[in-house]
Short mmCIF file of C-alpha atoms in Angstrom, two decimals:
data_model
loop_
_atom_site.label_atom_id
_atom_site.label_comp_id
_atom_site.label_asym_id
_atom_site.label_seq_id
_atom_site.Cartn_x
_atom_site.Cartn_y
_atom_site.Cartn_z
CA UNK A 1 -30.38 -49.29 -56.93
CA UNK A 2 -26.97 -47.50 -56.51
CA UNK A 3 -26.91 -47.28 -60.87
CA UNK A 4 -29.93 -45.50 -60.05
CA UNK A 5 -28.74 -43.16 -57.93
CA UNK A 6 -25.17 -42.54 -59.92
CA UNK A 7 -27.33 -42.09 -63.01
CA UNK A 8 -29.48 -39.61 -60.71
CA UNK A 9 -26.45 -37.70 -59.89
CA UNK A 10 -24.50 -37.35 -63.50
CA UNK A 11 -28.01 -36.36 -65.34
CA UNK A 12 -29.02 -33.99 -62.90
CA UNK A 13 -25.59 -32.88 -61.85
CA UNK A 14 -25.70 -33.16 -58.42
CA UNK A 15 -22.76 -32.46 -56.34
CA UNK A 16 -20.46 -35.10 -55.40
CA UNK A 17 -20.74 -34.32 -51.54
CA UNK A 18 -25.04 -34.14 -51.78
CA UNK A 19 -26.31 -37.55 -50.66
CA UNK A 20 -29.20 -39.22 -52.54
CA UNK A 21 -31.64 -41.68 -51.61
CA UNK A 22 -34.51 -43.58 -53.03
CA UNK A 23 -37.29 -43.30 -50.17
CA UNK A 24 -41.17 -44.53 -50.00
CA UNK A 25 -44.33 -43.20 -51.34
CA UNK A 26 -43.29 -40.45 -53.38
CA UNK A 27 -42.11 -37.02 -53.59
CA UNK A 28 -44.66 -36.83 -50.85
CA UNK A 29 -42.91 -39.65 -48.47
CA UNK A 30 -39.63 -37.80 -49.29
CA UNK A 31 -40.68 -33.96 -47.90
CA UNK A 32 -42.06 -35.55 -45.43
CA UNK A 33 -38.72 -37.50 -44.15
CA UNK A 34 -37.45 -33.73 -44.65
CA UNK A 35 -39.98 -31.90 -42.53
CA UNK A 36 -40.62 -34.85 -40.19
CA UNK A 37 -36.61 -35.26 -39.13
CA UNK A 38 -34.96 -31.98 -39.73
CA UNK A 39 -37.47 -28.82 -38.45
CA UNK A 40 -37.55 -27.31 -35.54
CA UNK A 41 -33.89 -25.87 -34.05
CA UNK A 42 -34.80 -22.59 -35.83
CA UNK A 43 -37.89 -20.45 -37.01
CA UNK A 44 -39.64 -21.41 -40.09
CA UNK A 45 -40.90 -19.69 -43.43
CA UNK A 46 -42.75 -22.20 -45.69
CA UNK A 47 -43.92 -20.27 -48.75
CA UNK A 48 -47.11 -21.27 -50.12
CA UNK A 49 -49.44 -20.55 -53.19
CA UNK A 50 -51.26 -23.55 -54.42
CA UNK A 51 -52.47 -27.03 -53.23
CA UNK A 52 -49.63 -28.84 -52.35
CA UNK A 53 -47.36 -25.92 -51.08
CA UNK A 54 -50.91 -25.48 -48.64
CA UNK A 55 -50.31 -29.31 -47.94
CA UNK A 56 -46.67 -28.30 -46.37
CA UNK A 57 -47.98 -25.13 -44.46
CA UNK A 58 -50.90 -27.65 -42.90
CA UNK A 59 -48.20 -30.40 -41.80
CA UNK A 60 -45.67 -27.85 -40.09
CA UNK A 61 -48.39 -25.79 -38.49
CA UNK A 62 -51.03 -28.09 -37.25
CA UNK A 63 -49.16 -31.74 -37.34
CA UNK A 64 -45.42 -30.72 -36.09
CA UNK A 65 -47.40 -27.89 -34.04
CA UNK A 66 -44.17 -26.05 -34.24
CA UNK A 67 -44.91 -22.55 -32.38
CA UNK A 68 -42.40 -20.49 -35.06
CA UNK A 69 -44.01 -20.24 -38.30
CA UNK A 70 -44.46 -17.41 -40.58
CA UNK A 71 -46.96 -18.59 -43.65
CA UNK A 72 -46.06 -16.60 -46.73
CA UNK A 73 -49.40 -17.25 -48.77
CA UNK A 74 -50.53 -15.82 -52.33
CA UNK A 75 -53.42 -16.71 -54.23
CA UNK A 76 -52.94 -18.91 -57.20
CA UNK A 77 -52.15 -17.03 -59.87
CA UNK A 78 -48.98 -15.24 -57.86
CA UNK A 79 -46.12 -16.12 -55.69
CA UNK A 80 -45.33 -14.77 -52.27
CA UNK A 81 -42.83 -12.08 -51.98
CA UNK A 82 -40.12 -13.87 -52.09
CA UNK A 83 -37.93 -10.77 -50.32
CA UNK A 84 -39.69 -11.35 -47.20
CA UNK A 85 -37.87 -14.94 -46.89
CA UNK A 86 -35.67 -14.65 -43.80
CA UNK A 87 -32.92 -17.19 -44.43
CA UNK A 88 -31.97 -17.02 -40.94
CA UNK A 89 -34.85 -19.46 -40.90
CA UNK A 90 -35.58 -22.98 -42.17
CA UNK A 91 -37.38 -22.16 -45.68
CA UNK A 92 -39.96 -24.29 -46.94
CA UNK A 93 -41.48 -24.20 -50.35
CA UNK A 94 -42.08 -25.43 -54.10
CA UNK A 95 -40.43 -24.86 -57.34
CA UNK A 96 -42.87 -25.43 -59.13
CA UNK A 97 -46.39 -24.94 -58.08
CA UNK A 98 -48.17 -28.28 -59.85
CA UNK A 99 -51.85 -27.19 -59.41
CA UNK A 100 -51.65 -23.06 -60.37
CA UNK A 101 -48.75 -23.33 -63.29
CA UNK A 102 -46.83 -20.56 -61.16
CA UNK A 103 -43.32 -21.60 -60.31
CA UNK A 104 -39.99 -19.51 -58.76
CA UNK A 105 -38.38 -18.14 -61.63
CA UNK A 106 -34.85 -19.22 -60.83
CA UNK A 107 -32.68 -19.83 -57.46
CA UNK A 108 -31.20 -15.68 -57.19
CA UNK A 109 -33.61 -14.78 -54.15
CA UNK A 110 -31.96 -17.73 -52.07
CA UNK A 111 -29.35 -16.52 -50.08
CA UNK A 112 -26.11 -18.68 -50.24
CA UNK A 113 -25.03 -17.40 -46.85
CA UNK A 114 -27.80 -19.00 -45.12
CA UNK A 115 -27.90 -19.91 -41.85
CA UNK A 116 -31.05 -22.13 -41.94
CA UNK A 117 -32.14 -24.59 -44.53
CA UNK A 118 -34.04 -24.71 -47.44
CA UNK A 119 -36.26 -27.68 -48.12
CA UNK A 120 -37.66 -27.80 -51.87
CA UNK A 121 -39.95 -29.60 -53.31
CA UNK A 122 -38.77 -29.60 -56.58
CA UNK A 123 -40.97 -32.90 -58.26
CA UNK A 124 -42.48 -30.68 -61.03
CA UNK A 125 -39.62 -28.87 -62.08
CA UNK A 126 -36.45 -31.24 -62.10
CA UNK A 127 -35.48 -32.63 -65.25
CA UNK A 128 -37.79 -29.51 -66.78
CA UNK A 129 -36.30 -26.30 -64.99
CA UNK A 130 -32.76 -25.13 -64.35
CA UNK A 131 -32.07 -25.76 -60.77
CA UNK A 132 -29.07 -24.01 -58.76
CA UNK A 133 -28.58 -27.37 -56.19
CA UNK A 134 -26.20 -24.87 -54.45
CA UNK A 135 -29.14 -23.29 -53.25
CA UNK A 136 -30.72 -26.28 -52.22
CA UNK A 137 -30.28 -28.28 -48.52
CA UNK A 138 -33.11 -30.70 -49.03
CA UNK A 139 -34.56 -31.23 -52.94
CA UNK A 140 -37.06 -34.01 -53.33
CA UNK A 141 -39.07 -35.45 -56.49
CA UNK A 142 -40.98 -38.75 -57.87
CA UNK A 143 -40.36 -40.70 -60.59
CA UNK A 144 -43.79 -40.34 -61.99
CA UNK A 145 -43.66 -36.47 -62.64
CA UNK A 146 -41.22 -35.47 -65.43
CA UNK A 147 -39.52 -38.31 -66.42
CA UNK A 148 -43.16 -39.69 -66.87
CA UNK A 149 -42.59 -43.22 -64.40
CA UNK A 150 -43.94 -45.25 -62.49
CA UNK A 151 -45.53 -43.94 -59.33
CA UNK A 152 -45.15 -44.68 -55.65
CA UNK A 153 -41.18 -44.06 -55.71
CA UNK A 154 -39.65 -40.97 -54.24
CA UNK A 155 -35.78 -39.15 -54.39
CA UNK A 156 -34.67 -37.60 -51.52
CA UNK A 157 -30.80 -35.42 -51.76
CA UNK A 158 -29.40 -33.95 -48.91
CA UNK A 159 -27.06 -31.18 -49.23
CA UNK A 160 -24.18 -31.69 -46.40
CA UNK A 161 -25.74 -29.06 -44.28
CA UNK A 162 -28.48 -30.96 -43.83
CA UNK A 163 -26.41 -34.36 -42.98
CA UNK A 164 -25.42 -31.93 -40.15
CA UNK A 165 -28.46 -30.95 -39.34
CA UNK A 166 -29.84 -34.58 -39.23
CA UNK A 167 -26.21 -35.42 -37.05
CA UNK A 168 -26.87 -32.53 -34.80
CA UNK A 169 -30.57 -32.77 -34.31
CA UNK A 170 -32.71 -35.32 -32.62
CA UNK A 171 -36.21 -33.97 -32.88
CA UNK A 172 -38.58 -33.94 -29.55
CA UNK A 173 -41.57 -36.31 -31.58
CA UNK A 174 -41.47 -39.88 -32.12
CA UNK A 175 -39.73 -40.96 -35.70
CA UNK A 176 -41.72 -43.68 -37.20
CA UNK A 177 -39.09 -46.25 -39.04
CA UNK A 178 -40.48 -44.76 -42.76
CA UNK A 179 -38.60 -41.27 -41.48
CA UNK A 180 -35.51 -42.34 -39.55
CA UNK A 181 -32.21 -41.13 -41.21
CA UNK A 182 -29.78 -41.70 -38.30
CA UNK A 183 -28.86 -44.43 -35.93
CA UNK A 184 -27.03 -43.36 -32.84
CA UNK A 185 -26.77 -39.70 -34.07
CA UNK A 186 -25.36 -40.44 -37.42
CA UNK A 187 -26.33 -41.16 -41.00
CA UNK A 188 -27.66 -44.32 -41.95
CA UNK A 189 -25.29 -43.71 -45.43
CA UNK A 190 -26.35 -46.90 -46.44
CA UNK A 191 -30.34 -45.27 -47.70
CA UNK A 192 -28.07 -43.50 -49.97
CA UNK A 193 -26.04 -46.26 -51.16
CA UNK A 194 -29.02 -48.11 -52.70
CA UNK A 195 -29.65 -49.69 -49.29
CA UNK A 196 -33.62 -48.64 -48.74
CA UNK A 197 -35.80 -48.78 -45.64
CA UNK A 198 -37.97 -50.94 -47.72
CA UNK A 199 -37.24 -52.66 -51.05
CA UNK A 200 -38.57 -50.76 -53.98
CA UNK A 201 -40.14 -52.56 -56.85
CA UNK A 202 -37.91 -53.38 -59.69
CA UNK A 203 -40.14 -53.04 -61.96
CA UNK A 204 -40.41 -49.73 -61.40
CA UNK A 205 -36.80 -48.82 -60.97
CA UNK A 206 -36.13 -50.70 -64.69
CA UNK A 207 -38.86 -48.18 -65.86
CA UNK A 208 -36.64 -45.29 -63.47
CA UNK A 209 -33.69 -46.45 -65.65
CA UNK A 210 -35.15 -46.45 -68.92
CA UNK A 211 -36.45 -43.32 -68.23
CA UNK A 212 -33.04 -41.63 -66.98
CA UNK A 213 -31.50 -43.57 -70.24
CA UNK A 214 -34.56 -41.43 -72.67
CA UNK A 215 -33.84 -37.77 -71.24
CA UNK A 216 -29.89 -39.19 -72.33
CA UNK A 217 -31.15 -39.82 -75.59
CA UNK A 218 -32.83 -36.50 -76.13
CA UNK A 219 -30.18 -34.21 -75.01
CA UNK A 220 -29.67 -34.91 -70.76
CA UNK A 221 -31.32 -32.31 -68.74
CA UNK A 222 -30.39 -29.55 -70.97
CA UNK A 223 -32.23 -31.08 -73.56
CA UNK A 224 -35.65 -31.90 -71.82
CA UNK A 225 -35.68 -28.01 -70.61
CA UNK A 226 -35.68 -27.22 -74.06
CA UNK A 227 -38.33 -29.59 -74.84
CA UNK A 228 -40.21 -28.82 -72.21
CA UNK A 229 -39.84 -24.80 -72.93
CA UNK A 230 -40.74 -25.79 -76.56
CA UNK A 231 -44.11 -27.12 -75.28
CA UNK A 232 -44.60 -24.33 -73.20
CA UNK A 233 -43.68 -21.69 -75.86
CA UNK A 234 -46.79 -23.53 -78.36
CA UNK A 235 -49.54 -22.71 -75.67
CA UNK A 236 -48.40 -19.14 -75.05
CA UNK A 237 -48.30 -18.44 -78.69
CA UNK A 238 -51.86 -19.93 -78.88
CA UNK A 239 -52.90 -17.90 -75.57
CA UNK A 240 -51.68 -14.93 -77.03
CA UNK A 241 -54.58 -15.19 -80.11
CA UNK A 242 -57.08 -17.02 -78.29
CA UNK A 243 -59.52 -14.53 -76.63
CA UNK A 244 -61.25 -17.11 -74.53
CA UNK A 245 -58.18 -18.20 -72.14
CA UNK A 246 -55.04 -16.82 -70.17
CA UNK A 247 -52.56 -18.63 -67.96
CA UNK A 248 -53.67 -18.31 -64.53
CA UNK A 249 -49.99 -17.42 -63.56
CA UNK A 250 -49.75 -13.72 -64.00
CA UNK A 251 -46.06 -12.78 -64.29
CA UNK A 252 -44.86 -14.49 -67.37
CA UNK A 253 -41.57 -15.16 -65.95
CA UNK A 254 -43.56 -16.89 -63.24
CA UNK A 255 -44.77 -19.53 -65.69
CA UNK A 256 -44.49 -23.28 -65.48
CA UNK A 257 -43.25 -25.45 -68.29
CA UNK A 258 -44.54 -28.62 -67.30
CA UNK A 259 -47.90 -27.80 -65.73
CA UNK A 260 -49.70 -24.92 -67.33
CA UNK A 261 -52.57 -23.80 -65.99
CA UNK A 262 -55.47 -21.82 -68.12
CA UNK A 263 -58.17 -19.91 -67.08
CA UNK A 264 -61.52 -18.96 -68.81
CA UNK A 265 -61.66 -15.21 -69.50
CA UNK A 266 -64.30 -15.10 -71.92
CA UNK A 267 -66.50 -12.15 -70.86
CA UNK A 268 -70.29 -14.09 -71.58
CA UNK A 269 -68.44 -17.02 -69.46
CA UNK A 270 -67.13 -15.15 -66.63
CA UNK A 271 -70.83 -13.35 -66.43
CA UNK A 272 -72.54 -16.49 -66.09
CA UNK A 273 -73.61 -17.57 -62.42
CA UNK A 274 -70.22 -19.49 -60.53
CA UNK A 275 -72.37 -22.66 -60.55
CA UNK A 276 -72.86 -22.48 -64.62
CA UNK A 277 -69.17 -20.79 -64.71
CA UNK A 278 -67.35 -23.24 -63.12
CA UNK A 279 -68.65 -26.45 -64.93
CA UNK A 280 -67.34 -24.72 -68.50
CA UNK A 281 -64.12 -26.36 -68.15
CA UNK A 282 -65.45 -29.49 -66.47
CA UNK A 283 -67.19 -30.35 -69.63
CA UNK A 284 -65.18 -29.45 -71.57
CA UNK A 285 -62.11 -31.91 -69.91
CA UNK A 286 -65.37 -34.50 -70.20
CA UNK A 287 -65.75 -33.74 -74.18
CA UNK A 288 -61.71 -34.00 -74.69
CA UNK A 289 -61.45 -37.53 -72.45
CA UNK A 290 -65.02 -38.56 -74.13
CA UNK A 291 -63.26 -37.97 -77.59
CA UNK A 292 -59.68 -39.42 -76.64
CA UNK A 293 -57.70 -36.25 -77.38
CA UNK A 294 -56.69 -35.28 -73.45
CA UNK A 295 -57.28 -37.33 -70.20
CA UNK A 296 -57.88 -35.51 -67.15
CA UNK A 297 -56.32 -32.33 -68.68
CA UNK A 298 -59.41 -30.41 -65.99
CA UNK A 299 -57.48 -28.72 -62.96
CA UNK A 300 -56.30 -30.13 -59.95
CA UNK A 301 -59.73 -30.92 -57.41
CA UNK A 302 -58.39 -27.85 -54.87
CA UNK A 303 -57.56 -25.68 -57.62
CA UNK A 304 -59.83 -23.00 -59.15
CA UNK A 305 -61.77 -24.92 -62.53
CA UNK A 306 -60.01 -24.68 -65.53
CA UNK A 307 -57.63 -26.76 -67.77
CA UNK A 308 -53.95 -27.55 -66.84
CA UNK A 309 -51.84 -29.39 -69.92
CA UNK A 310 -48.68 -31.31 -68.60
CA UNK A 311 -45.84 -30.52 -70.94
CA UNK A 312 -43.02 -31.85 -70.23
CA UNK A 313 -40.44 -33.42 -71.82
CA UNK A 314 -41.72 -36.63 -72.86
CA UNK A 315 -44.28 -35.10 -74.45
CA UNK A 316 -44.25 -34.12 -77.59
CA UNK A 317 -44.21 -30.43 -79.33
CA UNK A 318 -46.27 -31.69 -82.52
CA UNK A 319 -48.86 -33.81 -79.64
CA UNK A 320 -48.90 -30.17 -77.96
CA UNK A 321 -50.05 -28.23 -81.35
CA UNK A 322 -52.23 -31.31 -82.52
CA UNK A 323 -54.31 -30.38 -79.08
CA UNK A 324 -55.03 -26.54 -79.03
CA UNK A 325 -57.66 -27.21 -82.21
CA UNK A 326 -59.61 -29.20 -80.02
CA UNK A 327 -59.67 -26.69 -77.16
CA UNK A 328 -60.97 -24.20 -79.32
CA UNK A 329 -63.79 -27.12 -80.43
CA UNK A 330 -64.74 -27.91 -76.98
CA UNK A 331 -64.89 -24.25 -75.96
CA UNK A 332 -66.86 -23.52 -79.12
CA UNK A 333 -69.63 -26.80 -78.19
CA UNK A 334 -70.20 -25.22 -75.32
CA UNK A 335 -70.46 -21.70 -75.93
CA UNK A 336 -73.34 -23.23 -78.40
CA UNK A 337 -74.49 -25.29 -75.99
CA UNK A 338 -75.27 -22.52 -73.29
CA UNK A 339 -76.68 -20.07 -76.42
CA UNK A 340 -79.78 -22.79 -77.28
CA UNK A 341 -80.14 -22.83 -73.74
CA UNK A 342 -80.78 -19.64 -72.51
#
């Protein structure tokens, strides 16, 4: 366990005096110890614009019931405007939006003078995406997202502001033993020694290991953002002569490179009734899983329909072009389909 988290810290260069610490059930167990243990001294912004950003803006409004929250909301597609952060405040939000392909394109719009914290929930875009950790007080992920592992297994870093913070701050709600950081007002340093709250399976962290030893192997972080940007760069060449589909991000410097979204823009589609509309790209993800060339490559459940293609860097540039052929086949069968039915 403490390999893992050394090996955490060189690939991902994470500063020396950042704590990190393997927690339960997920990137989603991890923000949770953030949001759970470290709001409410100050005002909150949590930016959302997608399903699981929405997820964050639902647990500090109507489960924390905290009474100082400003929801910065866009519709998928676009991100909030990220100048109306006030960093005075604690600042909630996603690098990478999983479920609309629309991430933050870099770390410049986060003040380094803050006085509150930011708490990212970075598990779609580390190991893919440049991140400035400077920027960062609380950065979570899972083992299953990137690097491709198992699932169930979360990292949690703490910048030493929010040590402080956790030090400092005893929050008015109970803490149930899953969230608890501190004992007697300081931090339990042993969760980020490889001491967990609960023992992970090692099964899983041999897989976490063998994963951190593959993006080695390939280049360390540097080179899985280049694999991952290669990926990327194969579907917006084949967006860019493909009539029948466009990323749902707008702004192309707004685009993920590990979860890109399309949309259908085909005029006779977008005409039909949003019953008939919508189930386009549900049969279509059937006809792709039906002919083993994509599994569950349809969009997220809460997201608009369309088709989202993970490309990260274990995946492969050549698997990347060897799919877009078939996209334009299943589009195709059922553009014919809905002509010998009408």
């Amino acid at each position: 366990l403490k390999r893992a988290i050394d090996l955490t810290r060189e690939v991902l260069r994470v500063p020396a005096d950042y704590r990190i610490g393997i927690v339960p059930a997920s990137d989603t167990g991890a923000v949770e110890m953030a949001l759970w243990s470290l709001l409410g001294p100050r005002g909150v912004d949590v930016l959302a614009w997608e399903a699981f950003s929405r997820d964050w803006v639902t647990d500090i409004v109507e489960q924390l019931k905290l009474k100082d929250v400003r929801a910065l909301l866009a519709p998928y597609g676009d991100l909030p405007d990220l100048a109306q952060v006030d960093f005075d405040r604690d600042v909630v939000f996603a690098w990478n939006g999983t479920t609309s392909g629309v991430r933050v394109p870099n770390g410049d719009w986060i003040a380094a003078d803050r006085k509150g914290l930011t708490i990212c929930d970075a598990t779609s875009a580390v190991f893919a995406q440049k991140i400035d950790w400077e920027k960062l007080d609380v950065a979570t992920f899972s083992w299953q997202k990137v690097l491709g592992g198992e699932a169930q297994h979360g990292i949690l870093i703490l910048s030493p502001r929010a040590v402080a913070r956790l030090e400092s701050y005893t929050p008015p709600w109970p803490l149930p033993k899953l969230f608890r950081m501190t004992k007697d007002g300081k931090l339990m340093r042993q969760l980020f020694e490889g001491s967990t709250i609960n023992t992970p399976s090692m099964l899983c962290l041999e897989d976490y290991l063998d994963a951190l030893a593959f993006v080695a192997s390939v280049g360390g972080v540097e080179g899985m953002i280049a694999r991952s940007d290669a990926n990327a760069r194969v579907i917006t060449e084949w967006v860019a002569k493909t009539p029948w589909v466009d990323f749902v991000a707008r702004a192309p410097e707004t685009r993920s490179n590990t979860s890109v979204c399309l949309k259908m823009v085909d005029p006779e589609i977008q005409a039909l009734p949003p019953n008939m509309r919508d189930e386009v790209p549900r049969r279509m993800a059937l006809a792709l899983d039906a002919e083993n060339v994509a599994k569950d490559i349809g969009s997220y459940r809460d997201a608009p329909p369309g088709l989202r293609i993970w490309t990260g860097g274990t995946v492969e540039t050549s698997d990347v072009k060897a799919l877009l052929p078939w996209l334009d086949w299943a589009f195709a069968r059922e553009k014919q389909a809905l002509a010998k039915a009408a």
